[in-house]
Coordinates of C-alpha atoms in Angstrom, one line a residue:
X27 CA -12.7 24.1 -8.3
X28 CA -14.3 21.3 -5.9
X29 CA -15.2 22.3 -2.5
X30 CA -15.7 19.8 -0.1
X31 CA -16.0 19.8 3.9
X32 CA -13.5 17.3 4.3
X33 CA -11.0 16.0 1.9
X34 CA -9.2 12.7 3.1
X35 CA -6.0 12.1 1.3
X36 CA -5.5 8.0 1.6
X37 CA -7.0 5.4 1.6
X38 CA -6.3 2.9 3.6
X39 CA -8.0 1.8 7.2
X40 CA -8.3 5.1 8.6
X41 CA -9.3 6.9 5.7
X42 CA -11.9 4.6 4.2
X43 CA -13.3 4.8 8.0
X44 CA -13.4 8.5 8.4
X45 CA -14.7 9.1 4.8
X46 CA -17.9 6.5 5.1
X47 CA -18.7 8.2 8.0
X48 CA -18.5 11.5 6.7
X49 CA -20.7 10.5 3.7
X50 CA -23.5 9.2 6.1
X51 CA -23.5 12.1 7.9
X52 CA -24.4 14.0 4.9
X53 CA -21.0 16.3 4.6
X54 CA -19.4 16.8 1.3
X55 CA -16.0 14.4 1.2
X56 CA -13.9 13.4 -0.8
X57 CA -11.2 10.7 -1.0
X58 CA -8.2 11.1 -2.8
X59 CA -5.8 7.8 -3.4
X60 CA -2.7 7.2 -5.2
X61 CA -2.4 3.6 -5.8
X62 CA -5.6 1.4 -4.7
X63 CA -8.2 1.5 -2.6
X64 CA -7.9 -0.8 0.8
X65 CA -4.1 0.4 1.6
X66 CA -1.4 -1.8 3.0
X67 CA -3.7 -4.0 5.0
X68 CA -5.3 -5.2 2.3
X69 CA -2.4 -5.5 -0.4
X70 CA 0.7 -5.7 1.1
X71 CA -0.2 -6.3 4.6
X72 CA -2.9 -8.1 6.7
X73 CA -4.7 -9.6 4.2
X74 CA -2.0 -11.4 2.3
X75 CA 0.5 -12.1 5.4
X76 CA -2.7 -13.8 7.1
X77 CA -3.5 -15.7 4.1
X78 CA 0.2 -17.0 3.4
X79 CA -0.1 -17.8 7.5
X80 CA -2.9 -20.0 6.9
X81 CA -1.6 -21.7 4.0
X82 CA 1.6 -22.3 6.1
X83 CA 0.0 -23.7 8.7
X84 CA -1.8 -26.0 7.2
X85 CA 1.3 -27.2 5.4
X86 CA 2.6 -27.7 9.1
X87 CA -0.8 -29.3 10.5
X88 CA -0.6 -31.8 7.5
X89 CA 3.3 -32.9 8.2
X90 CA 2.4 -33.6 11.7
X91 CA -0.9 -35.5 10.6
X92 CA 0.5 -38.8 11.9
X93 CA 0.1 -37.6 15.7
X94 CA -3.4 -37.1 15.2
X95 CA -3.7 -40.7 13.3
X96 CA -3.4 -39.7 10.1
X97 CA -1.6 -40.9 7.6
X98 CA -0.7 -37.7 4.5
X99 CA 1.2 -37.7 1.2
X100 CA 2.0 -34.0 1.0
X101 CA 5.4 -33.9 -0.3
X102 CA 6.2 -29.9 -1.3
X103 CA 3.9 -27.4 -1.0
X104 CA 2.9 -25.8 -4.6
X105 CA 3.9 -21.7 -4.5
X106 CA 1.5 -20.6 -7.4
X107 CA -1.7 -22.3 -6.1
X108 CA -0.4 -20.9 -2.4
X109 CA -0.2 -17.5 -3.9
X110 CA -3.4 -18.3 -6.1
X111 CA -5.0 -18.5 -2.5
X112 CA -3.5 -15.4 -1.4
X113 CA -4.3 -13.1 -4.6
X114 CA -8.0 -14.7 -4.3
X115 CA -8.3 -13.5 -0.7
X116 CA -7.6 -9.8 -1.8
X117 CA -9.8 -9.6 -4.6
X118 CA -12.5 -11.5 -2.7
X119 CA -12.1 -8.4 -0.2
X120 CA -11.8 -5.5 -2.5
X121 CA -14.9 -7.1 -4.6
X122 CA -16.7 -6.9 -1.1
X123 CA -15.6 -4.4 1.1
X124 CA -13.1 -2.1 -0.7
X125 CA -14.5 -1.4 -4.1
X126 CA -14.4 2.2 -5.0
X127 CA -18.0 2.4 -6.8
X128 CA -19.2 0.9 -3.3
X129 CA -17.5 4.3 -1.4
X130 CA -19.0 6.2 -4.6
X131 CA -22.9 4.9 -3.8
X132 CA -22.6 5.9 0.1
X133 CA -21.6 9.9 -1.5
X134 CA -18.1 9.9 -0.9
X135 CA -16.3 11.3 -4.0
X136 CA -13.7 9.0 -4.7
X137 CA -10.8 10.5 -6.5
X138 CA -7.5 8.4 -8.0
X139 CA -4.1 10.3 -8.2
X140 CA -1.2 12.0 -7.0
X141 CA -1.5 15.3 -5.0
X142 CA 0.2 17.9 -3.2
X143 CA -0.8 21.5 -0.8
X144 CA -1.4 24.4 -2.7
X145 CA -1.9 25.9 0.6
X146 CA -3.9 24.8 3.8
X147 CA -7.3 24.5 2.9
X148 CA -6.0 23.6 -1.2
X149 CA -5.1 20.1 -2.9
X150 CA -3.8 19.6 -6.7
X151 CA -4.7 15.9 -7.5
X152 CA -3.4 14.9 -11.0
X153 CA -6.6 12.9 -11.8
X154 CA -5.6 9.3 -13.1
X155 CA -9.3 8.7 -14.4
X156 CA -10.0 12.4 -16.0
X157 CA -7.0 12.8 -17.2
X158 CA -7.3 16.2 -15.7
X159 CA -5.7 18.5 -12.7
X160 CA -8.0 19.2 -10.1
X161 CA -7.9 21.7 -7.1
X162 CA -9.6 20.8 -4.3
X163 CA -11.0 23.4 -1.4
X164 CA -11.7 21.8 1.8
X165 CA -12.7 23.2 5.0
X166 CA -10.3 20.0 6.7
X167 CA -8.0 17.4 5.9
X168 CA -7.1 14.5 6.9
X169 CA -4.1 13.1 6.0
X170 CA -3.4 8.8 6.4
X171 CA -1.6 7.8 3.5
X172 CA 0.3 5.2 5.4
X173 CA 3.7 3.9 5.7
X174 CA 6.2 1.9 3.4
X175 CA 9.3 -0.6 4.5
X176 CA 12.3 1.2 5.5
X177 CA 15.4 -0.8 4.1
X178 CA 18.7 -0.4 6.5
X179 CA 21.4 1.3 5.1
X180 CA 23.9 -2.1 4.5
X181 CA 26.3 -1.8 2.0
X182 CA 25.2 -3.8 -1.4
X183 CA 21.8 -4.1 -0.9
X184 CA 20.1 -1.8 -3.2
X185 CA 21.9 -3.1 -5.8
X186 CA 20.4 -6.7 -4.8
X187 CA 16.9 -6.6 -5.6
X188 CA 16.2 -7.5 -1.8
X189 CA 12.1 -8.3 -0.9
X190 CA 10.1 -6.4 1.6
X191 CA 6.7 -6.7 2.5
X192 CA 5.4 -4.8 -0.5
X193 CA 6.9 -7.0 -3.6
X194 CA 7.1 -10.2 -1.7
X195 CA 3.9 -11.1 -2.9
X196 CA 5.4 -10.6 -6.2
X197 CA 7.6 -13.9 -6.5
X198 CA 6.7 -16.6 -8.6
X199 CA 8.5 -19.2 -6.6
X200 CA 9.6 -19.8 -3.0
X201 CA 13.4 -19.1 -2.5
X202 CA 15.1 -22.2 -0.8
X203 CA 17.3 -19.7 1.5
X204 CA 15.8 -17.2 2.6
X205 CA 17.3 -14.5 5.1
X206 CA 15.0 -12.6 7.2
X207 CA 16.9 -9.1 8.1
X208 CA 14.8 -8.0 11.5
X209 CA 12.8 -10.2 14.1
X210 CA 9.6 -7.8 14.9
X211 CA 6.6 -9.1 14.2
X212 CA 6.8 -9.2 10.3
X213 CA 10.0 -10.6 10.0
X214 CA 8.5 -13.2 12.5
X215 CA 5.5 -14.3 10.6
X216 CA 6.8 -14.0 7.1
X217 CA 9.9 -16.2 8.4
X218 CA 7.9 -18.8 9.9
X219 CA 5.7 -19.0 6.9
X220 CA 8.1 -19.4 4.5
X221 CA 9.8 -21.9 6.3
X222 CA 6.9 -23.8 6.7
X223 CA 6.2 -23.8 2.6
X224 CA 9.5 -25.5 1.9
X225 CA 12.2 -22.3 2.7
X226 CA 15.8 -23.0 4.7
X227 CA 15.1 -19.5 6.8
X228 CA 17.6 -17.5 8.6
X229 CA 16.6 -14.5 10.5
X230 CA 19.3 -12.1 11.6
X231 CA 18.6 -9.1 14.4
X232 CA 20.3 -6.7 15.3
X233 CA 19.4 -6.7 18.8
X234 CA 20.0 -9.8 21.6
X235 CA 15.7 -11.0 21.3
X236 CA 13.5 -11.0 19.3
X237 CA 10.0 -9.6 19.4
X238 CA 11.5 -6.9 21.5
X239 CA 7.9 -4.8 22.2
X240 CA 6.6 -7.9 23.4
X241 CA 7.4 -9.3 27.6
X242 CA 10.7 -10.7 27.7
X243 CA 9.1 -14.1 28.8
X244 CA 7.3 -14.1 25.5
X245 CA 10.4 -13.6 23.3
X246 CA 12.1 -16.0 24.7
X247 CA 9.6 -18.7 24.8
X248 CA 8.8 -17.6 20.9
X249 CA 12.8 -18.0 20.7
X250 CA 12.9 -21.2 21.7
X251 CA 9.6 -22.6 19.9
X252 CA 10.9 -20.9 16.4
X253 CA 14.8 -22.8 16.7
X254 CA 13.1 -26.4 17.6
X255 CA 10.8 -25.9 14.7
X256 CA 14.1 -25.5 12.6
X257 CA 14.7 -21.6 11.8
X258 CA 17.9 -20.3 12.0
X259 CA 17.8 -17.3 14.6
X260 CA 20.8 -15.3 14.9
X261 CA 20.8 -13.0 17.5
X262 CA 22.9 -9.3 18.1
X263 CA 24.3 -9.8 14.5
X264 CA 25.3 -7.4 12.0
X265 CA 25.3 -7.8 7.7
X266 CA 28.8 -5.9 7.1
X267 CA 27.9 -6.2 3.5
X268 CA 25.9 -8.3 0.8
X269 CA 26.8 -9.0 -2.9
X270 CA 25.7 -10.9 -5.9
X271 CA 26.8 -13.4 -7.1
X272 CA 26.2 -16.4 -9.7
X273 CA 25.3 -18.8 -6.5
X274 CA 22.8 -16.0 -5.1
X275 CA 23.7 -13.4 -2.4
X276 CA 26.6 -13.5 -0.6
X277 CA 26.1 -12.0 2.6
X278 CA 28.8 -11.4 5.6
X279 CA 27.4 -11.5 9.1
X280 CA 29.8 -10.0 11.9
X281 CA 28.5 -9.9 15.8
X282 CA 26.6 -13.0 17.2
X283 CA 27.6 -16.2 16.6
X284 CA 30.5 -14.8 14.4
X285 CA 32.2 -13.5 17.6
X286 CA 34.9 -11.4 17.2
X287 CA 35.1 -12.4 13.3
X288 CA 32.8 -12.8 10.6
X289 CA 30.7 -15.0 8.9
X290 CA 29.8 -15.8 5.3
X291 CA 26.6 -17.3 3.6
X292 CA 24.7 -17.3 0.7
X293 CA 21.1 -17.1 0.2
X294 CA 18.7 -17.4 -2.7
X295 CA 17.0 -14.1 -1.7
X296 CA 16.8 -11.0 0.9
X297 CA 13.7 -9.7 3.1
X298 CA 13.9 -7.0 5.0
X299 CA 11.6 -6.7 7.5
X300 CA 13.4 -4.2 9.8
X301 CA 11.3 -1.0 9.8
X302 CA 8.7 1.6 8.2
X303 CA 8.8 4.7 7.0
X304 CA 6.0 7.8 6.5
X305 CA 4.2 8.2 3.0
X306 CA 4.9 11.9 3.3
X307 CA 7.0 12.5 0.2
X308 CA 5.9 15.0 -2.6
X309 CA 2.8 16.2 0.0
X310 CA 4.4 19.7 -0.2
X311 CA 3.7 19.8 3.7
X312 CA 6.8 22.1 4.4
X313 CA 5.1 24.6 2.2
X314 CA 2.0 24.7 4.5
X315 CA 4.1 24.3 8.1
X316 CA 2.7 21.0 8.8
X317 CA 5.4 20.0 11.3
X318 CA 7.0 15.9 10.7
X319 CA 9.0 14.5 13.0
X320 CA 11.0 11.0 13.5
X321 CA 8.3 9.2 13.1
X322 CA 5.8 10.6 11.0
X323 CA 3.8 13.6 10.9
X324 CA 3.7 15.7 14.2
X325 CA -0.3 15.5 15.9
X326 CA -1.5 16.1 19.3
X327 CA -3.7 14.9 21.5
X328 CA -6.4 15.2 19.1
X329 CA -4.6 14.2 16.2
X330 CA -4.1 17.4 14.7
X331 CA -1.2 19.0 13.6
X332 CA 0.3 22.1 13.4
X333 CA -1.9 23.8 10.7
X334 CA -5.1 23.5 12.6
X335 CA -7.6 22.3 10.1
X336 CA -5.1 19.7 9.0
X337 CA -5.3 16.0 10.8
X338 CA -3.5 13.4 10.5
X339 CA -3.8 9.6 11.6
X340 CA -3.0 6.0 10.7
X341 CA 1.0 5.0 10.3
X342 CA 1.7 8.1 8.6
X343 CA 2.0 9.6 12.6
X344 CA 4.0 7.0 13.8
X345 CA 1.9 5.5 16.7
X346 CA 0.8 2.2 16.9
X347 CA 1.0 0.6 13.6
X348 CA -2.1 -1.5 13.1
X349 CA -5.0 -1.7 11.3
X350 CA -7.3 -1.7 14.2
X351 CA -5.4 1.7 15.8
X352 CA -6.0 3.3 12.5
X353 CA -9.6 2.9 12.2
X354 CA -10.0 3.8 16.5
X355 CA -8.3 7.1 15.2
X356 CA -10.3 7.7 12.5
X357 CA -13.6 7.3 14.5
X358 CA -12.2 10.4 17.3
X359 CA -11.6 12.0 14.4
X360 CA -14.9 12.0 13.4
X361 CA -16.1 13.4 16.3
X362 CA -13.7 15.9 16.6
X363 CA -13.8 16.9 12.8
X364 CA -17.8 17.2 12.8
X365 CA -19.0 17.5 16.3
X366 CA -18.4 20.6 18.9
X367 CA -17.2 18.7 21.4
X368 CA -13.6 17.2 20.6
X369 CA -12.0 14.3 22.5
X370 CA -8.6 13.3 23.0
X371 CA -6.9 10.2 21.9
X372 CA -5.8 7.3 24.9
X373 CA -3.8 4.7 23.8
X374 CA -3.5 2.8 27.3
X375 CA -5.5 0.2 26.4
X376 CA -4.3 -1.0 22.7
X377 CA -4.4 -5.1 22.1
X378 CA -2.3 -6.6 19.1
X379 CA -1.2 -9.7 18.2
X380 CA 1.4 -11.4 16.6
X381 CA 0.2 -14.1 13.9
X382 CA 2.7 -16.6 14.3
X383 CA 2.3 -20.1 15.5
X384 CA 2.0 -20.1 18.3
X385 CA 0.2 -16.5 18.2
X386 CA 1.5 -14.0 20.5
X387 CA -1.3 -11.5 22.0
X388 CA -1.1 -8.9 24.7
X389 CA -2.8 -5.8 26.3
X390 CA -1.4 -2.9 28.7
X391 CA 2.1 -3.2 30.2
X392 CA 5.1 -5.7 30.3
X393 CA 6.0 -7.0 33.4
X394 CA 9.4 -5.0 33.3
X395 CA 7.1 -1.8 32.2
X396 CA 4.9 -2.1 35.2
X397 CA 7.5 -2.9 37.4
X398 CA 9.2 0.4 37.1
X399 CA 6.1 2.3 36.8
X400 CA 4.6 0.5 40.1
X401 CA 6.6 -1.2 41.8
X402 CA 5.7 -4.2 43.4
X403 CA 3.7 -6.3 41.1
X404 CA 1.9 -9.5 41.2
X405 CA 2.8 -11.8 38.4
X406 CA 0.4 -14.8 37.6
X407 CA 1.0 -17.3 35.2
X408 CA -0.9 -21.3 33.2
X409 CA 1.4 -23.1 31.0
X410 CA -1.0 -23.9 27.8
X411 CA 0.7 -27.9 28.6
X412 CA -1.9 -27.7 31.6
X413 CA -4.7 -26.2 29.7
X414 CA -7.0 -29.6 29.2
X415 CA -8.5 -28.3 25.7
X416 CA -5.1 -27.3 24.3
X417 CA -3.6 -30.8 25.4
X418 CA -6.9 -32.5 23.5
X419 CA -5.9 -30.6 20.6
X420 CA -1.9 -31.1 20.3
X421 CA -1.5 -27.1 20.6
X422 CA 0.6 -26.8 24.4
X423 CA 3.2 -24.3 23.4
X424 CA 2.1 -21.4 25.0
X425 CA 1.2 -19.7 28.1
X426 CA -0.9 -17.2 30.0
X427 CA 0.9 -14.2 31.7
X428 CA -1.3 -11.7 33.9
X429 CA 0.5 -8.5 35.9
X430 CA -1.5 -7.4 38.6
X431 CA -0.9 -4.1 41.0
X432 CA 0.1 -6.5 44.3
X433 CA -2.1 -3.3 46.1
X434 CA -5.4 -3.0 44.3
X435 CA -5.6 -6.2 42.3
X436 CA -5.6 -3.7 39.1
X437 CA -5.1 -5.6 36.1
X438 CA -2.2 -3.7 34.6
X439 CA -0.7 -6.1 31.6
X440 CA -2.0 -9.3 29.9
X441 CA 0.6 -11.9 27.9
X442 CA -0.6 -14.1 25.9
X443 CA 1.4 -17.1 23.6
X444 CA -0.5 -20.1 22.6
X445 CA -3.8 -20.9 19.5
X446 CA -6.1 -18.5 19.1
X447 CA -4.2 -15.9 21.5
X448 CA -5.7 -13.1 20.0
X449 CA -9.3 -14.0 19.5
X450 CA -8.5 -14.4 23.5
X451 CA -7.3 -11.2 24.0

């Protein structure tokens, strides 16, 4: 039997954080991983979405050369080298940052395989490299093994092959219709960037806006940008069923622009991009009385759960899905894992950002949010068209939002749409 002082059981942002530090601090750890080392950021998430972004957009900056004065040939962009670029970025990172003999050298015993409770301070990993089964005792755990894409339950799908944001880096070429199901932020970028390397994109959403998290100025300006840049939007729309067919995928839309009817279309391929689920399957937590809710697994306010040497954090609890959340987690959990005094977790103050073109950025509350929370606000706005720098560069879609308590000048939310909105913010 391995003991260890903390075992962390993924690794992905959070737990590659949390177990580096533990190393260096000179307690026994261990990290245990199914798949790969670097999570859904770098495989299926960040690191490829923002390297397809860039390649998309400098498919779109070389179409519109001619307003800078230049003249360009660029007929159709080329999928593999795109996707060349993209599986280059990853293994440029891994090689780097996320090689597991690179966790090994700091002292943190890195352990591939699948794993389940025994009880609360016991983990069975079927060892991938060994060959072996191995029980781990650890004084705590940590649990962040992530999330997955959560396909909506529409009649024909599975039987489909639809894409998601795990085997869409998978194709080997770019579909020519392409249907986006859900307008958050991946649908969004993953849309726009398909478009932009030669795809006819439709996204459908359930709802009547897209980007619903984001200020309701945002969405519709983003609205707005997206259609004139020529992807099909189609708003408060249902898919009453898909099916496949010999031309592709036949898919029947009711609610939005089918009115009180229904229309039909077929498409080349499906990505969902409506949802995410918890990692939590085959963790045996029932068996221990870790409590899972909606969401993800149930923490409090120092992101433990209910079995009290058991913590949990990253998308697997359902808060804030982003890489930069995850590792802000891991670091109070380092302190309240290893040090006497614990602190609680304040999520107030979280920026993200949206990597579409024009990027979408923002910190603290909507205008609608702090409206009902405080009443009268003030609400100050700049167009990015009177921004001198953005008009010298060709990049005026966009604008600056700021909410302001009207009675102690308290900044209380911060919009941003336009280049670079979230080195801004």
């Amino acid at each position: 039997m391995d003991t260890y002082d903390v075992t962390i059981i993924g690794g992905g942002s959070a737990g590659l954080v949390l177990a580096v530090a533990g190393a260096k601090l000179g307690k026994k750890t261990a990290l245990v991983e199914k798949h790969r080392i670097g999570g859904d950021c770098l495989w299926t998430g960040c690191v490829p979405s923002k390297a397809l972004l860039k390649a998309a957009k400098v498919a779109n900056y070389i179409k519109d050369a001619e307003k800078y004065g230049i003249s360009s040939t660029l007929t159709t962009p080329d999928w593999q080298h795109v996707m060349a670029y993209v599986r280059s970025t990853q293994h440029a990172i891994e090689e780097e940052h996320d090689n597991p003999e690179r966790f090994r050298e700091m002292g943190v015993d890195v352990i591939f395989g699948d794993g389940h409770f025994e009880s609360s301070d016991r983990f069975v990993v079927e060892d991938t490299e060994s060959g072996q089964t191995r029980m781990l005792e650890s004084k705590k755990f940590v649990i962040s093994t992530g999330s997955r894409p959560d396909a909506p339950p529409i009649p024909g799908l599975e039987s489909c092959g639809y894409l998601d944001s795990e085997n869409v880096w998978d194709l080997e070429e770019c579909p020519n219709r392409l249907l986006v199901v859900g307008a958050g932020p991946i649908g969004i970028e993953l849309g726009q960037a398909f478009h932009r390397l030669g795809a006819d994109v439709t996204v459908a959403q359930r709802s009547g806006r897209i980007l619903t998290k984001e200020d309701t100025d945002v969405s519709e300006q983003m609205l707005r940008y997206l259609r004139e840049e020529g992807i099909t939007i189609r708003l408060n729309t249902n898919i009453a069923q898909v099916i496949q067919n010999q031309e592709g995928v036949y898919v029947t839309f009711s609610g939005g622009d089918s009115e009180n009817g229904t229309v039909e279309q077929t498409f080349d391929k499906i990505l969902i991009a409506a949802g995410r689920a918890p990692n939590i399957e085959g963790l045996a937590l029932d068996k221990i009385g870790v409590q899972v809710g909606r969401s993800g697994i149930e923490v409090n306010s120092k992101l433990q759960t209910s079995v009290k040497n058991i913590y949990a954090a990253g998308d697997v609890i359902g808060h804030y899905l982003f890489t930069h959340v995850a590792a802000f987690q891991a670091q109070l959990l380092l302190r309240n894992i290893f040090f006497p005094f614990s602190k609680t977790i304040n999520y107030a103050v979280v920026p993200w950002t949206t990597f579409c073109d024009p990027e979408v950025a923002r910190c603290g509350l909507t205008e609608a949010e702090a409206r009902e929370k405080y009443g009268d606000v003030d609400v100050f706005t700049l167009d990015q068209a009177d921004v001198d720098r953005a008009v010298a560069e060709g990049e005026t879609h966009g604008f600056s939002k700021v909410i302001a308590s009207r009675w102690t000048g308290k900044i209380l939310g911060v919009h941003l749409v336009g280049a670079n909105a979230g080195e801004v913010i």
